[in-house]
PDB file of C-alpha atoms in Angstrom:
ATOM      1  CA  MET A   1       0.000   0.000   0.000  1.00  0.00           C
ATOM      2  CA  LEU A   2       1.318   3.374  -0.966  1.00  0.00           C
ATOM      3  CA  SER A   3       1.333   6.055   1.666  1.00  0.00           C
ATOM      4  CA  SER A   4       0.087   9.480   0.804  1.00  0.00           C
ATOM      5  CA  ASN A   5       2.528  12.359   1.120  1.00  0.00           C
ATOM      6  CA  LYS A   6      -0.255  14.905   1.583  1.00  0.00           C
ATOM      7  CA  GLU A   7       0.000  16.876   4.766  1.00  0.00           C
ATOM      8  CA  LYS A   8      -2.815  16.439   7.166  1.00  0.00           C
ATOM      9  CA  PRO A   9      -4.057  19.575   8.946  1.00  0.00           C
ATOM     10  CA  ASN A  10      -2.687  19.946  12.425  1.00  0.00           C
ATOM     11  CA  PRO A  11      -5.678  20.045  14.743  1.00  0.00           C
ATOM     12  CA  THR A  12      -3.704  22.072  17.270  1.00  0.00           C
ATOM     13  CA  GLN A  13      -3.088  24.917  14.790  1.00  0.00           C
ATOM     14  CA  PRO A  14      -5.766  27.669  15.169  1.00  0.00           C
ATOM     15  CA  THR A  15      -7.585  28.672  11.994  1.00  0.00           C
ATOM     16  CA  PRO A  16      -7.333  32.437  11.347  1.00  0.00           C
ATOM     17  CA  GLU A  17     -10.527  34.376  12.076  1.00  0.00           C
ATOM     18  CA  PRO A  18     -11.881  36.806   9.463  1.00  0.00           C
ATOM     19  CA  ASP A  19     -11.379  40.488  10.270  1.00  0.00           C
ATOM     20  CA  LYS A  20     -14.124  41.665  12.581  1.00  0.00           C
ATOM     21  CA  ALA A  21     -16.110  44.625  11.285  1.00  0.00           C
ATOM     22  CA  PRO A  22     -16.149  47.646  13.581  1.00  0.00           C
ATOM     23  CA  PRO A  23     -19.386  48.035  15.527  1.00  0.00           C
ATOM     24  CA  VAL A  24     -22.092  49.815  13.554  1.00  0.00           C
ATOM     25  CA  LYS A  25     -22.821  53.329  14.815  1.00  0.00           C
ATOM     26  CA  VAL A  26     -26.463  54.198  15.214  1.00  0.00           C
ATOM     27  CA  ALA A  27     -27.425  57.856  15.118  1.00  0.00           C
ATOM     28  CA  ASN A  28     -30.061  59.386  17.368  1.00  0.00           C
ATOM     29  CA  ALA A  29     -32.136  61.093  14.645  1.00  0.00           C
ATOM     30  CA  ASN A  30     -34.171  63.027  17.234  1.00  0.00           C
ATOM     31  CA  LEU A  31     -31.221  64.591  19.046  1.00  0.00           C
ATOM     32  CA  ILE A  32     -31.362  68.387  18.771  1.00  0.00           C
ATOM     33  CA  LEU A  33     -28.137  69.588  17.200  1.00  0.00           C
ATOM     34  CA  LYS A  34     -27.007  73.126  17.950  1.00  0.00           C
ATOM     35  CA  ILE A  35     -23.959  75.209  18.825  1.00  0.00           C
ATOM     36  CA  GLY A  36     -21.835  73.167  21.238  1.00  0.00           C
ATOM     37  CA  SER A  37     -23.177  69.747  20.150  1.00  0.00           C
ATOM     38  CA  LYS A  38     -20.558  67.088  19.434  1.00  0.00           C
ATOM     39  CA  GLY A  39     -20.446  63.561  18.119  1.00  0.00           C
ATOM     40  CA  TYR A  40     -21.568  61.202  15.398  1.00  0.00           C
ATOM     41  CA  GLU A  41     -24.896  62.970  14.746  1.00  0.00           C
ATOM     42  CA  VAL A  42     -23.069  66.253  14.156  1.00  0.00           C
ATOM     43  CA  GLN A  43     -20.760  64.476  11.690  1.00  0.00           C
ATOM     44  CA  LEU A  44     -23.769  63.154   9.771  1.00  0.00           C
ATOM     45  CA  LEU A  45     -25.324  66.633   9.698  1.00  0.00           C
ATOM     46  CA  GLN A  46     -22.060  68.149   8.472  1.00  0.00           C
ATOM     47  CA  GLN A  47     -21.917  65.554   5.678  1.00  0.00           C
ATOM     48  CA  LYS A  48     -25.454  66.514   4.629  1.00  0.00           C
ATOM     49  CA  LEU A  49     -24.367  70.173   4.632  1.00  0.00           C
ATOM     50  CA  GLY A  50     -21.293  69.393   2.539  1.00  0.00           C
ATOM     51  CA  ILE A  51     -18.782  70.694   5.069  1.00  0.00           C
ATOM     52  CA  SER A  52     -15.852  69.041   6.838  1.00  0.00           C
ATOM     53  CA  PRO A  53     -17.321  66.438   9.235  1.00  0.00           C
ATOM     54  CA  ASP A  54     -15.292  67.096  12.378  1.00  0.00           C
ATOM     55  CA  GLY A  55     -18.199  66.253  14.693  1.00  0.00           C
ATOM     56  CA  ILE A  56     -18.194  69.658  16.400  1.00  0.00           C
ATOM     57  CA  PHE A  57     -21.166  71.981  15.885  1.00  0.00           C
ATOM     58  CA  GLY A  58     -19.494  75.368  15.659  1.00  0.00           C
ATOM     59  CA  SER A  59     -20.157  78.630  13.845  1.00  0.00           C
ATOM     60  CA  GLU A  60     -19.361  77.161  10.386  1.00  0.00           C
ATOM     61  CA  THR A  61     -21.925  74.389  10.885  1.00  0.00           C
ATOM     62  CA  GLN A  62     -24.505  76.863  12.157  1.00  0.00           C
ATOM     63  CA  THR A  63     -23.934  79.196   9.189  1.00  0.00           C
ATOM     64  CA  SER A  64     -24.237  76.291   6.723  1.00  0.00           C
ATOM     65  CA  LEU A  65     -27.363  75.000   8.455  1.00  0.00           C
ATOM     66  CA  LYS A  66     -28.995  78.434   8.398  1.00  0.00           C
ATOM     67  CA  SER A  67     -28.135  78.822   4.714  1.00  0.00           C
ATOM     68  CA  ALA A  68     -29.675  75.425   3.876  1.00  0.00           C
ATOM     69  CA  THR A  69     -32.739  75.450   6.153  1.00  0.00           C
ATOM     70  CA  GLY A  70     -33.166  78.910   7.669  1.00  0.00           C
ATOM     71  CA  LEU A  71     -32.685  77.305  11.126  1.00  0.00           C
ATOM     72  CA  ILE A  72     -29.864  77.410  13.673  1.00  0.00           C
ATOM     73  CA  SER A  73     -30.685  74.083  15.365  1.00  0.00           C
ATOM     74  CA  ILE A  74     -32.230  70.894  14.005  1.00  0.00           C
ATOM     75  CA  THR A  75     -32.568  67.124  14.323  1.00  0.00           C
ATOM     76  CA  LEU A  76     -31.359  64.725  11.638  1.00  0.00           C
ATOM     77  CA  ALA A  77     -34.952  63.466  11.304  1.00  0.00           C
ATOM     78  CA  LYS A  78     -36.204  66.906  10.296  1.00  0.00           C
ATOM     79  CA  PHE A  79     -33.281  68.037   8.148  1.00  0.00           C
ATOM     80  CA  GLU A  80     -34.544  66.976   4.696  1.00  0.00           C
ATOM     81  CA  SER A  81     -38.088  68.309   5.153  1.00  0.00           C
ATOM     82  CA  ALA A  82     -36.809  71.606   6.632  1.00  0.00           C
ATOM     83  CA  LYS A  83     -34.317  72.018   3.776  1.00  0.00           C
ATOM     84  CA  SER A  84     -36.970  71.286   1.146  1.00  0.00           C
ATOM     85  CA  ALA A  85     -39.489  73.706   2.692  1.00  0.00           C
ATOM     86  CA  TYR A  86     -36.889  76.475   3.033  1.00  0.00           C
ATOM     87  CA  GLN A  87     -35.594  76.094  -0.521  1.00  0.00           C
ATOM     88  CA  SER A  88     -39.196  76.191  -1.781  1.00  0.00           C
ATOM     89  CA  THR A  89     -39.772  79.411   0.157  1.00  0.00           C
ATOM     90  CA  LEU A  90     -36.598  80.932  -1.304  1.00  0.00           C
ATOM     91  CA  SER A  91     -37.731  79.975  -4.805  1.00  0.00           C
ATOM     92  CA  LYS A  92     -41.129  81.597  -4.222  1.00  0.00           C
ATOM     93  CA  GLU A  93     -39.472  84.735  -2.843  1.00  0.00           C
ATOM     94  CA  ALA A  94     -37.201  84.951  -5.892  1.00  0.00           C
ATOM     95  CA  LEU A  95     -40.167  84.439  -8.219  1.00  0.00           C
ATOM     96  CA  LYS A  96     -42.184  87.026  -6.299  1.00  0.00           C
ATOM     97  CA  ALA A  97     -39.358  89.574  -6.586  1.00  0.00           C
ATOM     98  CA  LYS A  98     -39.039  88.840 -10.315  1.00  0.00           C
ATOM     99  CA  TYR A  99     -42.727  89.478 -10.976  1.00  0.00           C
ATOM    100  CA  GLU A 100     -42.922  92.502  -8.680  1.00  0.00           C
ATOM    101  CA  ALA A 101     -40.062  94.048 -10.658  1.00  0.00           C
ATOM    102  CA  ALA A 102     -41.714  93.243 -13.998  1.00  0.00           C
ATOM    103  CA  PHE A 103     -45.193  94.346 -12.899  1.00  0.00           C
ATOM    104  CA  PRO A 104     -45.016  97.170 -10.347  1.00  0.00           C
ATOM    105  CA  ILE A 105     -48.280  98.138  -8.658  1.00  0.00           C
ATOM    106  CA  THR A 106     -50.407 100.481 -10.864  1.00  0.00           C
ATOM    107  CA  LYS A 107     -48.567  99.471 -14.060  1.00  0.00           C
ATOM    108  CA  GLN A 108     -50.954  99.466 -17.025  1.00  0.00           C
ATOM    109  CA  VAL A 109     -50.673  96.129 -18.837  1.00  0.00           C
ATOM    110  CA  ILE A 110     -51.780  94.777 -22.190  1.00  0.00           C
ATOM    111  CA  ALA A 111     -52.582  91.233 -23.316  1.00  0.00           C
ATOM    112  CA  LEU A 112     -49.864  89.186 -25.003  1.00  0.00           C
ATOM    113  CA  VAL A 113     -52.365  86.440 -25.887  1.00  0.00           C
ATOM    114  CA  GLU A 114     -56.125  86.161 -26.036  1.00  0.00           C
ATOM    115  CA  PHE A 115     -57.460  84.984 -22.689  1.00  0.00           C
ATOM    116  CA  GLU A 116     -60.573  84.783 -20.535  1.00  0.00           C
ATOM    117  CA  ALA A 117     -60.670  85.716 -16.841  1.00  0.00           C
ATOM    118  CA  TYR A 118     -63.371  85.684 -14.180  1.00  0.00           C
ATOM    119  CA  VAL A 119     -64.214  88.973 -12.501  1.00  0.00           C
ATOM    120  CA  SER A 120     -64.290  89.639  -8.762  1.00  0.00           C
ATOM    121  CA  VAL A 121     -66.047  92.730  -7.428  1.00  0.00           C
ATOM    122  CA  TYR A 122     -65.146  94.806  -4.384  1.00  0.00           C
ATOM    123  CA  ARG A 123     -68.229  95.409  -2.201  1.00  0.00           C
ATOM    124  CA  ASN A 124     -68.458  96.546   1.421  1.00  0.00           C
ATOM    125  CA  GLY A 125     -64.752  96.061   2.056  1.00  0.00           C
ATOM    126  CA  ASN A 126     -64.567  92.506   0.643  1.00  0.00           C
ATOM    127  CA  TRP A 127     -63.987  90.803  -2.701  1.00  0.00           C
ATOM    128  CA  PHE A 128     -66.745  88.637  -4.180  1.00  0.00           C
ATOM    129  CA  SER A 129     -66.816  86.379  -7.241  1.00  0.00           C
ATOM    130  CA  THR A 130     -70.639  86.330  -7.215  1.00  0.00           C
ATOM    131  CA  ASP A 131     -73.325  88.960  -7.636  1.00  0.00           C
ATOM    132  CA  LEU A 132     -75.810  89.960  -4.914  1.00  0.00           C
ATOM    133  CA  ASP A 133     -78.004  86.984  -5.886  1.00  0.00           C
ATOM    134  CA  GLY A 134     -75.087  84.543  -5.452  1.00  0.00           C
ATOM    135  CA  LYS A 135     -74.592  83.931  -9.175  1.00  0.00           C
ATOM    136  CA  GLN A 136     -71.067  83.622 -10.627  1.00  0.00           C
ATOM    137  CA  LEU A 137     -69.939  86.941 -12.066  1.00  0.00           C
ATOM    138  CA  PRO A 138     -69.338  86.836 -15.812  1.00  0.00           C
ATOM    139  CA  SER A 139     -65.929  86.326 -17.324  1.00  0.00           C
ATOM    140  CA  VAL A 140     -64.196  88.879 -19.530  1.00  0.00           C
ATOM    141  CA  THR A 141     -62.317  87.987 -22.717  1.00  0.00           C
ATOM    142  CA  PHE A 142     -59.282  90.040 -23.715  1.00  0.00           C
ATOM    143  CA  LYS A 143     -57.962  89.981 -27.251  1.00  0.00           C
ATOM    144  CA  LYS A 144     -54.229  90.023 -27.941  1.00  0.00           C
ATOM    145  CA  THR A 145     -52.795  93.592 -27.580  1.00  0.00           C
ATOM    146  CA  ALA A 146     -55.925  94.780 -25.707  1.00  0.00           C
ATOM    147  CA  GLN A 147     -55.573  97.033 -22.664  1.00  0.00           C
ATOM    148  CA  VAL A 148     -56.178  94.799 -19.641  1.00  0.00           C
ATOM    149  CA  GLY A 149     -55.916  97.081 -16.619  1.00  0.00           C
ATOM    150  CA  ALA A 150     -53.651  98.199 -13.808  1.00  0.00           C
ATOM    151  CA  VAL A 151     -51.637  95.883 -11.550  1.00  0.00           C
ATOM    152  CA  TYR A 152     -53.325  95.720  -8.158  1.00  0.00           C
ATOM    153  CA  SER A 153     -51.423  92.991  -6.239  1.00  0.00           C
ATOM    154  CA  PHE A 154     -50.034  89.456  -6.472  1.00  0.00           C
ATOM    155  CA  ASP A 155     -51.156  86.022  -5.344  1.00  0.00           C
ATOM    156  CA  TYR A 156     -48.342  85.154  -2.954  1.00  0.00           C
ATOM    157  CA  GLN A 157     -49.307  81.471  -2.854  1.00  0.00           C
ATOM    158  CA  ASP A 158     -48.609  81.473  -6.592  1.00  0.00           C
ATOM    159  CA  PRO A 159     -46.412  84.488  -7.429  1.00  0.00           C
ATOM    160  CA  SER A 160     -46.912  83.974 -11.170  1.00  0.00           C
ATOM    161  CA  ILE A 161     -50.509  85.190 -10.755  1.00  0.00           C
ATOM    162  CA  VAL A 162     -50.965  88.950 -11.046  1.00  0.00           C
ATOM    163  CA  ILE A 163     -54.138  90.613  -9.747  1.00  0.00           C
ATOM    164  CA  ILE A 164     -55.358  93.268 -12.196  1.00  0.00           C
ATOM    165  CA  ALA A 165     -57.833  96.082 -11.537  1.00  0.00           C
ATOM    166  CA  LEU A 166     -59.881  96.469 -14.706  1.00  0.00           C
ATOM    167  CA  PRO A 167     -59.317  99.609 -16.802  1.00  0.00           C
ATOM    168  CA  TYR A 168     -62.852 100.894 -16.743  1.00  0.00           C
ATOM    169  CA  GLN A 169     -62.547 101.121 -12.971  1.00  0.00           C
ATOM    170  CA  VAL A 170     -59.020 102.554 -12.849  1.00  0.00           C
ATOM    171  CA  PRO A 171     -58.383 105.348 -15.376  1.00  0.00           C
ATOM    172  CA  HIS A 172     -55.092 105.412 -17.281  1.00  0.00           C
ATOM    173  CA  ASN A 173     -54.076 108.752 -15.803  1.00  0.00           C
ATOM    174  CA  VAL A 174     -54.085 107.690 -12.125  1.00  0.00           C
ATOM    175  CA  TYR A 175     -50.784 107.040 -10.407  1.00  0.00           C
ATOM    176  CA  ARG A 176     -52.251 105.125  -7.507  1.00  0.00           C
ATOM    177  CA  ILE A 177     -55.067 102.586  -7.515  1.00  0.00           C
ATOM    178  CA  PRO A 178     -57.930 104.055  -5.462  1.00  0.00           C
ATOM    179  CA  GLN A 179     -58.418 102.027  -2.287  1.00  0.00           C
ATOM    180  CA  ASN A 180     -61.788 103.419  -1.161  1.00  0.00           C
ATOM    181  CA  GLN A 181     -63.997 102.926  -4.188  1.00  0.00           C
ATOM    182  CA  SER A 182     -65.726  99.982  -5.801  1.00  0.00           C
ATOM    183  CA  TYR A 183     -63.930  98.393  -8.728  1.00  0.00           C
ATOM    184  CA  ASN A 184     -63.412  94.994 -10.313  1.00  0.00           C
ATOM    185  CA  LYS A 185     -60.355  92.778 -10.568  1.00  0.00           C
ATOM    186  CA  ILE A 186     -59.235  89.639 -12.356  1.00  0.00           C
ATOM    187  CA  ARG A 187     -56.484  87.050 -11.806  1.00  0.00           C
ATOM    188  CA  VAL A 188     -54.040  86.859 -14.722  1.00  0.00           C
ATOM    189  CA  LYS A 189     -51.052  84.636 -15.436  1.00  0.00           C
ATOM    190  CA  ALA A 190     -47.949  86.789 -15.799  1.00  0.00           C
ATOM    191  CA  SER A 191     -47.189  85.066 -19.108  1.00  0.00           C
ATOM    192  CA  TRP A 192     -50.438  86.478 -20.553  1.00  0.00           C
ATOM    193  CA  ILE A 193     -49.546  90.157 -20.120  1.00  0.00           C
ATOM    194  CA  LYS A 194     -46.758  92.689 -20.545  1.00  0.00           C
TER     195      LYS A 194
END
């Protein structure tokens, strides 16, 4: 019988263990992070802000947080929603400023396209879209290049909407829209007028 020259494993020799992974860090997403805070949660916040993650909440972190969210303290759980809401507000403010510059109050505007708009009437200190019998007020159609009216205000929920006082209520020669008389207004998309 031939003997095998293969080496048999030595049962006394320990088998090497695979490298152990470092323990997983778990962040407290509800911890309020502010000036003076330190640790892993601050590092995660700093990474979200795109700044050096040293784990110390100092003035640089506060400035970056305020720029991104408008806040000076926050939790990780609320960061994304606060950032989204703040950026949306900034976008609306920029849009509002753009339209206010293009359409200053009392500016006389003309139609760029043909459009139809529903009238609201000012009665007893309030605006109504119905007549005294509760019926919908009629709409008005403006042809392209027609005089529309004078800018009255803006819809700040949707800054692209301009509120126009109709021309037969606000004469062309006034420099200020009269506040204490009855007149009509319409809502107009800024892209419809110039």
